[in-house]
mmCIF file of C-alpha atoms and ligand atoms in Angstrom:
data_model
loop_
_atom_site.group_PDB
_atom_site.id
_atom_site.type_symbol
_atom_site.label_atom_id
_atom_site.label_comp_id
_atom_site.label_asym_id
_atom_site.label_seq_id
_atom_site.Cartn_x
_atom_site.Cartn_y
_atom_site.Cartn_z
ATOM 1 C CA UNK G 1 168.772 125.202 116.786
ATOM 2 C CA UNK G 2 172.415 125.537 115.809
ATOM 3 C CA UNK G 3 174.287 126.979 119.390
ATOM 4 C CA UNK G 4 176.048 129.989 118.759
ATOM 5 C CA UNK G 5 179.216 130.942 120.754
ATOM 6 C CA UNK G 6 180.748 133.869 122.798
ATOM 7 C CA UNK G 7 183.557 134.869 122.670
ATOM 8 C CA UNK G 8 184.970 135.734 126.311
ATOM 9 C CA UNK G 9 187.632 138.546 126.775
ATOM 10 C CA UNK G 10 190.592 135.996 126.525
ATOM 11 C CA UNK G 11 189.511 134.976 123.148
ATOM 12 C CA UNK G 12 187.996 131.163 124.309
ATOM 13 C CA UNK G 13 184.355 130.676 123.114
ATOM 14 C CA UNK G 14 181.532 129.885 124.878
ATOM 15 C CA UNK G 15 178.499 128.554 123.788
ATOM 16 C CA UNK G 16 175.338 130.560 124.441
ATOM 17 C CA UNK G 17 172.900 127.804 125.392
ATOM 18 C CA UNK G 18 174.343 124.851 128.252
ATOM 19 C CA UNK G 19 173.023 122.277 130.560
ATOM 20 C CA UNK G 20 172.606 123.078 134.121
ATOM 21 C CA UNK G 21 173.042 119.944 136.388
ATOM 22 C CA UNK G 22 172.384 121.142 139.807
ATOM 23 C CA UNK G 23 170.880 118.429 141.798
ATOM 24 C CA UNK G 24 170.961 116.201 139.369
ATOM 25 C CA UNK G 25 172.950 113.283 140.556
ATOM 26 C CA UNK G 26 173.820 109.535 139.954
ATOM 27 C CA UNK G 27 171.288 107.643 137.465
ATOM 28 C CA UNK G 28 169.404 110.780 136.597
ATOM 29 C CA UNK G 29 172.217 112.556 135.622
ATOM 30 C CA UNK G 30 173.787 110.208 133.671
ATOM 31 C CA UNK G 31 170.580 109.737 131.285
ATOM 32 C CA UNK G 32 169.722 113.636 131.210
ATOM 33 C CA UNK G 33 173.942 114.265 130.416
ATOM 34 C CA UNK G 34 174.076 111.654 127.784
ATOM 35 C CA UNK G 35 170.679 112.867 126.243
ATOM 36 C CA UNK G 36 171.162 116.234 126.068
ATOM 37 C CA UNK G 37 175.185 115.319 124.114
ATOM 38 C CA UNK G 38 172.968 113.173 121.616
ATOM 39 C CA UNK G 39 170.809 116.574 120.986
ATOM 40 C CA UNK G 40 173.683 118.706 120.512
ATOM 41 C CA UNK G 41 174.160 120.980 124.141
ATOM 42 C CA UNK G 42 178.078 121.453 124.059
ATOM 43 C CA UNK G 43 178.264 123.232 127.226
ATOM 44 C CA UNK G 44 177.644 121.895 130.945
ATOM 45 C CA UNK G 45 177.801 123.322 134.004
ATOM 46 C CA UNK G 46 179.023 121.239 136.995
ATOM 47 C CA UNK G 47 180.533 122.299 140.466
ATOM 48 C CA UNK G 48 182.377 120.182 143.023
ATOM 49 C CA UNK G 49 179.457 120.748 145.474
ATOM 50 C CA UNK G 50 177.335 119.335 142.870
ATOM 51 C CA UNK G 51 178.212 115.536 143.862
ATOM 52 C CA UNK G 52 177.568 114.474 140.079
ATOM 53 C CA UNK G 53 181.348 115.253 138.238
ATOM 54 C CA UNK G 54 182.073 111.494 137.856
ATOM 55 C CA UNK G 55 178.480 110.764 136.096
ATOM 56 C CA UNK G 56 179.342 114.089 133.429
ATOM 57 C CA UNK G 57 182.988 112.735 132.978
ATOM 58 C CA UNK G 58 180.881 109.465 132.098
ATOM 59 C CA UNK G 59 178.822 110.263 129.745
ATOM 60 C CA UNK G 60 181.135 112.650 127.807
ATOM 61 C CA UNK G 61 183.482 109.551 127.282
ATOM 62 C CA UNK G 62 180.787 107.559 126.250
ATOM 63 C CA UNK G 63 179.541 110.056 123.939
ATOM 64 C CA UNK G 64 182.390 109.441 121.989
ATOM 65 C CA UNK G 65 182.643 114.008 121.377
ATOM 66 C CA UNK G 66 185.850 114.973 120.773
ATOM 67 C CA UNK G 67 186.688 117.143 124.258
ATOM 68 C CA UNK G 68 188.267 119.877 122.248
ATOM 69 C CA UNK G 69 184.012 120.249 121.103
ATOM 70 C CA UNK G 70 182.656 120.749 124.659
ATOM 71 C CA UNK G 71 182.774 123.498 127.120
ATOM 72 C CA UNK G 72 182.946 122.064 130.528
ATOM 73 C CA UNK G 73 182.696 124.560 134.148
ATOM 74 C CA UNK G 74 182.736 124.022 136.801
ATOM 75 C CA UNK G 75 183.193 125.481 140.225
ATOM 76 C CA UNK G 76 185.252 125.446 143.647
ATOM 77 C CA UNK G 77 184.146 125.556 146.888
ATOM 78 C CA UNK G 78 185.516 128.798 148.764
ATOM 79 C CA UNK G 79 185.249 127.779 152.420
ATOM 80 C CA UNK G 80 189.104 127.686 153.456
ATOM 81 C CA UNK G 81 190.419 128.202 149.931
ATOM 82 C CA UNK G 82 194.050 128.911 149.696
ATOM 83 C CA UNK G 83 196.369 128.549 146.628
ATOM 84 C CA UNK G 84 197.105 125.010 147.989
ATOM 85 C CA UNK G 85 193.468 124.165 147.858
ATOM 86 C CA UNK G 86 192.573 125.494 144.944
ATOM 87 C CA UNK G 87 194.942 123.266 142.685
ATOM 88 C CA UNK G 88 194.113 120.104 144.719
ATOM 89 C CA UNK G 89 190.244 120.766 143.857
ATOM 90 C CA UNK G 90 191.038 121.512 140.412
ATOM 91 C CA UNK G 91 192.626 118.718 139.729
ATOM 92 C CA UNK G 92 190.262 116.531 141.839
ATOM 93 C CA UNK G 93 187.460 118.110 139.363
ATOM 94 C CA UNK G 94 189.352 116.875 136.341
ATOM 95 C CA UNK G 95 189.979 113.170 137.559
ATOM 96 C CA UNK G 96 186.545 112.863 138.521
ATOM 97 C CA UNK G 97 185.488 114.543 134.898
ATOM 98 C CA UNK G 98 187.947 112.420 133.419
ATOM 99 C CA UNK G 99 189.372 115.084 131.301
ATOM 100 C CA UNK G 100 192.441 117.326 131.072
ATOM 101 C CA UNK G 101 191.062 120.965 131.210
ATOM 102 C CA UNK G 102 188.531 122.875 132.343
ATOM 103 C CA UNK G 103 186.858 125.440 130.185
ATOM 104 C CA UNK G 104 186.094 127.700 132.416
ATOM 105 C CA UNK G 105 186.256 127.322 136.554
ATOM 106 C CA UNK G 106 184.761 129.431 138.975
ATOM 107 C CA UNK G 107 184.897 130.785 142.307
ATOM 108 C CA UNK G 108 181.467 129.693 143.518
ATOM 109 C CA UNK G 109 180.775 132.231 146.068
ATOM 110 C CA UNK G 110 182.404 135.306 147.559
ATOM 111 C CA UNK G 111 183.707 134.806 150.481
ATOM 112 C CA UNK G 112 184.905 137.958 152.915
ATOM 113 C CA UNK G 113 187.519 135.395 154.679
ATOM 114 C CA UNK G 114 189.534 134.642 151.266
ATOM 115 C CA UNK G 115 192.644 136.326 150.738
ATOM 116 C CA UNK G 116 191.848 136.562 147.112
ATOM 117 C CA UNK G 117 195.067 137.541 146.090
ATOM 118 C CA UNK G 118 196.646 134.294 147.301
ATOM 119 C CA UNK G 119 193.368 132.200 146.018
ATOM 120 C CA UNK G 120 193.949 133.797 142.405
ATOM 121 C CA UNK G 121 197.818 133.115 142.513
ATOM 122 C CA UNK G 122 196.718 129.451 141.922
ATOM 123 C CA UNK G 123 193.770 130.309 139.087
ATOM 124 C CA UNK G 124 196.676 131.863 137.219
ATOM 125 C CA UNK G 125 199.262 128.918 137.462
ATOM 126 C CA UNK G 126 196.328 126.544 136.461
ATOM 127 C CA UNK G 127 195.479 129.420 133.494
ATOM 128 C CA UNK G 128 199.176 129.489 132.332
ATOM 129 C CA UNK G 129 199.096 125.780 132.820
ATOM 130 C CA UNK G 130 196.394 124.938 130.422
ATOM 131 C CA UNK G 131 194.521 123.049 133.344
ATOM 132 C CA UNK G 132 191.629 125.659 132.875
ATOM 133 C CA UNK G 133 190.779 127.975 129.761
ATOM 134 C CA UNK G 134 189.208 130.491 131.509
ATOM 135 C CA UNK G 135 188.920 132.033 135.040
ATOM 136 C CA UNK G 136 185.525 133.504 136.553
ATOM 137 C CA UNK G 137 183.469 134.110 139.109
ATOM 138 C CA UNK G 138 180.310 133.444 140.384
ATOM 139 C CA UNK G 139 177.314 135.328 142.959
ATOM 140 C CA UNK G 140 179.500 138.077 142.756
ATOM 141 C CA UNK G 141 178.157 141.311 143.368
ATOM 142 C CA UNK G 142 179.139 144.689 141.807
ATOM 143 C CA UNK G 143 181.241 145.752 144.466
ATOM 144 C CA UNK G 144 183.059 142.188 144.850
ATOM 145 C CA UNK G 145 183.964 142.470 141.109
ATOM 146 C CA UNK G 146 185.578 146.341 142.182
ATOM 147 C CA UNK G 147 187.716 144.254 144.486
ATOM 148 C CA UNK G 148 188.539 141.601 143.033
ATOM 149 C CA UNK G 149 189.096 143.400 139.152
ATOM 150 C CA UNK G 150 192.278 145.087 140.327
ATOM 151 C CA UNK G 151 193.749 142.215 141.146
ATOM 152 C CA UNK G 152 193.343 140.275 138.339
ATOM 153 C CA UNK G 153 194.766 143.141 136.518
ATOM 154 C CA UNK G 154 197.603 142.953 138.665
ATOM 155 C CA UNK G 155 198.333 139.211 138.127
ATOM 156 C CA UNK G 156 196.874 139.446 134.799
ATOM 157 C CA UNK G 157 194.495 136.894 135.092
ATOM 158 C CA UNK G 158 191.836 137.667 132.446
ATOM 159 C CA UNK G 159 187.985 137.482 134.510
ATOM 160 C CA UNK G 160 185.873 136.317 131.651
ATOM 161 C CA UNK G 161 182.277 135.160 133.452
ATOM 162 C CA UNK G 162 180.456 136.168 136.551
ATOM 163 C CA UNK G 163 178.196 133.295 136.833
ATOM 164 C CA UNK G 164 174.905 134.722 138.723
ATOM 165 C CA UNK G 165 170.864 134.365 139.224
ATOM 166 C CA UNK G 166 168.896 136.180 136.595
ATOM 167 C CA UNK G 167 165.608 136.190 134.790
ATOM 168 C CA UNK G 168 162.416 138.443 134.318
ATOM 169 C CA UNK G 169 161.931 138.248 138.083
ATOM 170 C CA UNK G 170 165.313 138.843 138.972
ATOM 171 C CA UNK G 171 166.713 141.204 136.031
ATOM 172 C CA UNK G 172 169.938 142.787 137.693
ATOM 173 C CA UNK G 173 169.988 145.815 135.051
ATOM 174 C CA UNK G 174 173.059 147.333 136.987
ATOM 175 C CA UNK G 175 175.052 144.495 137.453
ATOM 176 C CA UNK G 176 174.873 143.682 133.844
ATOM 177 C CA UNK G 177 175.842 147.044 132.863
ATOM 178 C CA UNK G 178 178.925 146.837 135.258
ATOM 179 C CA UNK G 179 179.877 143.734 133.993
ATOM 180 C CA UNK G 180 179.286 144.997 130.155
ATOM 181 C CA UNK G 181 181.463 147.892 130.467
ATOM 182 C CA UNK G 182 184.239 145.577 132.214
ATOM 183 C CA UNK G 183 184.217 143.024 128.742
ATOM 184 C CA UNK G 184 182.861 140.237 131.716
ATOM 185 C CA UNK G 185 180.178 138.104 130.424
ATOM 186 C CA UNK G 186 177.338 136.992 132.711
ATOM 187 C CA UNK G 187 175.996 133.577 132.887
ATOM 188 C CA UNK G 188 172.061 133.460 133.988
ATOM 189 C CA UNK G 189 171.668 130.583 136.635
ATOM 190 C CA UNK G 190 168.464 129.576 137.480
ATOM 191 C CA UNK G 191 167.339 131.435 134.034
ATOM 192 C CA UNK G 192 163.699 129.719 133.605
ATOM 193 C CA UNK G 193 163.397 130.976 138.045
ATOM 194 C CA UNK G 194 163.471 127.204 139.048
ATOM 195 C CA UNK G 195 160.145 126.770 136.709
ATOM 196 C CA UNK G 196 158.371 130.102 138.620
ATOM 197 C CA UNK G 197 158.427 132.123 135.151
ATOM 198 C CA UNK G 198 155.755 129.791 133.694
ATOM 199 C CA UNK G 199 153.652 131.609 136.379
ATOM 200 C CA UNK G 200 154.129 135.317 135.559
ATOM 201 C CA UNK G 201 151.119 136.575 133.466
ATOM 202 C CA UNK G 202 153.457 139.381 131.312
ATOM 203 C CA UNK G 203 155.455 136.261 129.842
ATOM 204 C CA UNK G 204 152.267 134.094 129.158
ATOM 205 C CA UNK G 205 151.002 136.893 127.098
ATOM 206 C CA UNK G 206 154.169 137.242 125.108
ATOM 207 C CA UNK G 207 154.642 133.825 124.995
ATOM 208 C CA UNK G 208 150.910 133.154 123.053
ATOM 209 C CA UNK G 209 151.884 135.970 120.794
ATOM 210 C CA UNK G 210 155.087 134.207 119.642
ATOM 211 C CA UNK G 211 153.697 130.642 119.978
ATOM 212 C CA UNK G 212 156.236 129.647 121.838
ATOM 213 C CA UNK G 213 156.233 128.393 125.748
ATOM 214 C CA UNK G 214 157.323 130.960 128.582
ATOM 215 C CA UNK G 215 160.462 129.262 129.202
ATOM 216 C CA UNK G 216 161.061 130.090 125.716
ATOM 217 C CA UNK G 217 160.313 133.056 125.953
ATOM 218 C CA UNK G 218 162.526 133.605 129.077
ATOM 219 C CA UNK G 219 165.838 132.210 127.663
ATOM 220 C CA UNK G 220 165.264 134.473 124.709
ATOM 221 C CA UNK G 221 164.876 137.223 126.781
ATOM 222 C CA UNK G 222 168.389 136.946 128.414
ATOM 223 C CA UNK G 223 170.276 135.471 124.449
ATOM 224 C CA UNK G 224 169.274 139.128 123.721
ATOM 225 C CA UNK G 225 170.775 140.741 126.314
ATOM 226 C CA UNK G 226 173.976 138.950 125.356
ATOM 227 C CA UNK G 227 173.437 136.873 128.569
ATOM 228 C CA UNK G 228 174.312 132.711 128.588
ATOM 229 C CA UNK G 229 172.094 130.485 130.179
ATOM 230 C CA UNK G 230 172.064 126.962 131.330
ATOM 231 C CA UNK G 231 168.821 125.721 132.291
ATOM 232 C CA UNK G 232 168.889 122.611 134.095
ATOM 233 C CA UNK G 233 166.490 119.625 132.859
ATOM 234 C CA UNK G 234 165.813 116.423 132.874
ATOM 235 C CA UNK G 235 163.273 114.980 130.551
ATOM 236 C CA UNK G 236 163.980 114.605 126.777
ATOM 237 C CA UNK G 237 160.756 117.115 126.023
ATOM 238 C CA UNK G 238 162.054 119.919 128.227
ATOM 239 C CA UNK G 239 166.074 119.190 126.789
ATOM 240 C CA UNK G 240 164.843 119.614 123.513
ATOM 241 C CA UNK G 241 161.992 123.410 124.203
ATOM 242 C CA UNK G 242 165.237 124.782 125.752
ATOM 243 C CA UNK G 243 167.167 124.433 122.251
ATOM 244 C CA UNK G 244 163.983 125.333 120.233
ATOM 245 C CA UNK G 245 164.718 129.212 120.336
ATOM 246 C CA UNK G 246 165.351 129.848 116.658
ATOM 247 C CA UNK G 247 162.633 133.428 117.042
ATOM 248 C CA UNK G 248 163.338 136.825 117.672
ATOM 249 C CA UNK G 249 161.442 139.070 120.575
ATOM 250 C CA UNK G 250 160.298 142.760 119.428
ATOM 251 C CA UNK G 251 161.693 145.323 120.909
ATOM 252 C CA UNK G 252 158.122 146.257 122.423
ATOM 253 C CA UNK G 253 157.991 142.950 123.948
ATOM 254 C CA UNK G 254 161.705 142.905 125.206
ATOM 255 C CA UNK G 255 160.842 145.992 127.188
ATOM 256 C CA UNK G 256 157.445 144.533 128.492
ATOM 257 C CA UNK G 257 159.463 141.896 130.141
ATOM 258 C CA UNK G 258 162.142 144.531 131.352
ATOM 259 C CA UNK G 259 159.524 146.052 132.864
ATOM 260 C CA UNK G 260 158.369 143.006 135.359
ATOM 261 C CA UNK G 261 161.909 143.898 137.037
ATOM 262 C CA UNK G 262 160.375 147.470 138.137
ATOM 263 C CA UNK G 263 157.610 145.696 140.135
ATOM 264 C CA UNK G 264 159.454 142.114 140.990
ATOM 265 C CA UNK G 265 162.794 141.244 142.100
ATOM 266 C CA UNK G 266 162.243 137.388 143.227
ATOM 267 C CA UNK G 267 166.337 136.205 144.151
ATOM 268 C CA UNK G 268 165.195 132.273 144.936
ATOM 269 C CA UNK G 269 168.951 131.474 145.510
ATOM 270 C CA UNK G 270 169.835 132.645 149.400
ATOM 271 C CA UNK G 271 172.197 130.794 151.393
ATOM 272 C CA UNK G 272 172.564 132.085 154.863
ATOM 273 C CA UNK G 273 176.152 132.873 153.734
ATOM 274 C CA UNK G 274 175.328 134.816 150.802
ATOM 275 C CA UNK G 275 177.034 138.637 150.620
ATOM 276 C CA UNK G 276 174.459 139.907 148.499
ATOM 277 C CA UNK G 277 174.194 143.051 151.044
ATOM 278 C CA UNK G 278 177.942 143.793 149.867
HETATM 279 P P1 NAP E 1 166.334 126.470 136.262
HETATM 280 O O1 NAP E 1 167.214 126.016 135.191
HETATM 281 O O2 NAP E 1 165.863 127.870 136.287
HETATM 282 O O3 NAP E 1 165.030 125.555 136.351
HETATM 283 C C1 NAP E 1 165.091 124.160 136.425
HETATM 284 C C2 NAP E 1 163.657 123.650 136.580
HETATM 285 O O4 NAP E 1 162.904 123.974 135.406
HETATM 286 C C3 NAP E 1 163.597 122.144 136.749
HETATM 287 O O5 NAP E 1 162.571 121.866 137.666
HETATM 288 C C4 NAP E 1 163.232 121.653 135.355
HETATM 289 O O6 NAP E 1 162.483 120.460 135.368
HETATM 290 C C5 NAP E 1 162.363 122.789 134.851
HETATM 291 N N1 NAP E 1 162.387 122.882 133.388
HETATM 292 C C6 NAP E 1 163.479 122.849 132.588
HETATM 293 N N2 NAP E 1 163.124 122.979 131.307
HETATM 294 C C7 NAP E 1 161.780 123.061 131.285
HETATM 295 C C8 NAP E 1 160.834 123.186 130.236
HETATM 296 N N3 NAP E 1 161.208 123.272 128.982
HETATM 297 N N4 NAP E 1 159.505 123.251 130.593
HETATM 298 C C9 NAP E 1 159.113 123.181 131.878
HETATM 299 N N5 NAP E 1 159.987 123.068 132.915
HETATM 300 C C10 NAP E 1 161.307 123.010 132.618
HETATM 301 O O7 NAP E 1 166.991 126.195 137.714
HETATM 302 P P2 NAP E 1 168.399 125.822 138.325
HETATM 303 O O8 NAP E 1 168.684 124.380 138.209
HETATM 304 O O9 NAP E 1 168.415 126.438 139.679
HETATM 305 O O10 NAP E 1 169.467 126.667 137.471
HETATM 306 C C11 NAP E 1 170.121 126.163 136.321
HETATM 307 C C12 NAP E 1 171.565 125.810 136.597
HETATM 308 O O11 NAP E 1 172.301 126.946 137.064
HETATM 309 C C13 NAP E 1 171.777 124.802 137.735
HETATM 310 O O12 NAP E 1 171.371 123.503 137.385
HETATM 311 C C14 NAP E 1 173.246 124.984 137.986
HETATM 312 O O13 NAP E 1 174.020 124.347 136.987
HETATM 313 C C15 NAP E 1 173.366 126.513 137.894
HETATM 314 N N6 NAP E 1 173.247 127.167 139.225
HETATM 315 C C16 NAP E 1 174.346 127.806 139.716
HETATM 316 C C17 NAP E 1 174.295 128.410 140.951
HETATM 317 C C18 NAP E 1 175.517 129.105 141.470
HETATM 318 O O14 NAP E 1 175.563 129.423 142.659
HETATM 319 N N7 NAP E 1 176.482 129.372 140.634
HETATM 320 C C19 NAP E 1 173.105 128.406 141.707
HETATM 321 C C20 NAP E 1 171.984 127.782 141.163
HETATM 322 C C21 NAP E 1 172.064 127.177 139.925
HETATM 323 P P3 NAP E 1 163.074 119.007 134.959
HETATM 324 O O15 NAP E 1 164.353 118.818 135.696
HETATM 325 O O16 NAP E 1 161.981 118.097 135.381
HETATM 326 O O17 NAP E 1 163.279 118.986 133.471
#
């Protein structure tokens, strides 16, 4: 399937369909990276916390892509972030990457310590700088995004993404809404629910209609919405499915899966710092 891109409100584009790489480190990582280049993903999501930048920034150079055709994120750590610490990560993330830009760099979790006016000071240098193409955010919640909006307004620092978990079992109708209305696009992690979503009987029976599998059926689900996604795999077979999404849902059977959100909201990702209560 040919990716298509999105444009995000600063006018860089994003392509609809990347790699996740959560825990996937050394070896592993490597051979899933460098496969999933060879079957034309564009678009991978890293983080420093990930432990795996160096193996992405190897495989990219091997791959021998031009960097200007790849959309590389990643993400900082917030505990203790400052200005200072924000460019020394970013450009720790590059030299381990191996590359001169980010596409697009988060903030990987709110945090209520940050002074986010100082932290985003040093998003906009590395903006104006050309060291990232694109500032955003990630397990924000609606009310984080009130706070933090105003400030990028103030600095005008365009927020493009809110990286956050979402699929049939998690479908954050609101948040998506909110972030719609405020030109921020949202980024599914975790789209397929770790693997769970092969489980939920509403998406096997739309899945046999379409003859496709339910992971299919789940990234389509969120490409409608206008939502990315970057499921994270492994094996060649399960690389390739996630690209195979060249169908169209009905309308009938969009709103059958809406509807598993009115009975199930399964959030898998909770770190004990989370501020999902905010
Ligand atoms: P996910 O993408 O929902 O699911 C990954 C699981 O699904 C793996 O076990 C994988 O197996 C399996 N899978 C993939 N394709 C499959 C297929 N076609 N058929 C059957 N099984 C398949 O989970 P995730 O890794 O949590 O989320 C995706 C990415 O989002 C992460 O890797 C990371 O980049 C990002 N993320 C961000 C945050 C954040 O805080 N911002 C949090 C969580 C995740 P194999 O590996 O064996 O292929």
């Amino acid at each position: 399937m040919e990716i298509k891109n999105i444009k995000l409100n600063n006018g860089h584009e994003m392509p609809v369909v990347g790699l996740g790489t959560w825990k996937l480190t050394g070896s592993k990582c490597l051979h899933a990276v460098k496969k999933a280049l060879e079957l034309g993903y564009q678009h991978i999501d890293t983080a420093e916390i990930y432990m795996n930048e160096s193996e992405i920034g190897r495989s990219i150079k091997e791959s021998k892509i031009p960097r200007e055709k790849l959309f590389i994120t990643s993400k900082v750590w917030p505990d203790g972030l400052d200005y200072y610490k924000v460019l020394a990560a970013c450009e720790e993330s590059l030299a381990r990457l191996e590359i001169h830009y980010l596409d697009l760099y988060l903030i990987h979790w709110p945090n209520k310590n940050l002074d986010y006016e100082n932290v985003l000071n040093a998003f906009k240098v590395l903006y104006k700088k050309g060291k990232i193409k694109a500032f955003g955010v990630s397990n924000f919640t609606t009310n984080h995004l009130k706070n933090i909006i105003p400030i990028c307004k103030k600095l005008n620092l365009p927020l493009t993404v809110n990286q956050v978990e979402f699929h049939p079992l998690l479908y954050q109708e609101e948040l998506l809404e909110f972030c719609k209305k405020n030109k921020i696009v949202i980024t599914a992690y975790s789209p397929l629910a770790r693997g769970k979503i092969t489980e939920n009987e509403t998406i096997k029976e739309v899945s046999k209609k379409y003859d496709k599998t339910p992971i299919q059926i789940s990234l389509k689900w969120l490409l409608q919405k206008g939502i990315v996604v970057i499921p994270k795999a492994s094996s060649e077979k399960h690389l390739r499915e996630n690209l195979e999404l060249a169908f169209n849902l009905a309308k009938e059977d969009v709103s059958k899966i809406d509807n598993i959100g009115k009975h199930v909201q399964r959030r898998l990702i909770i770190p004990n710092f989370a501020e999902f209560d905010y």
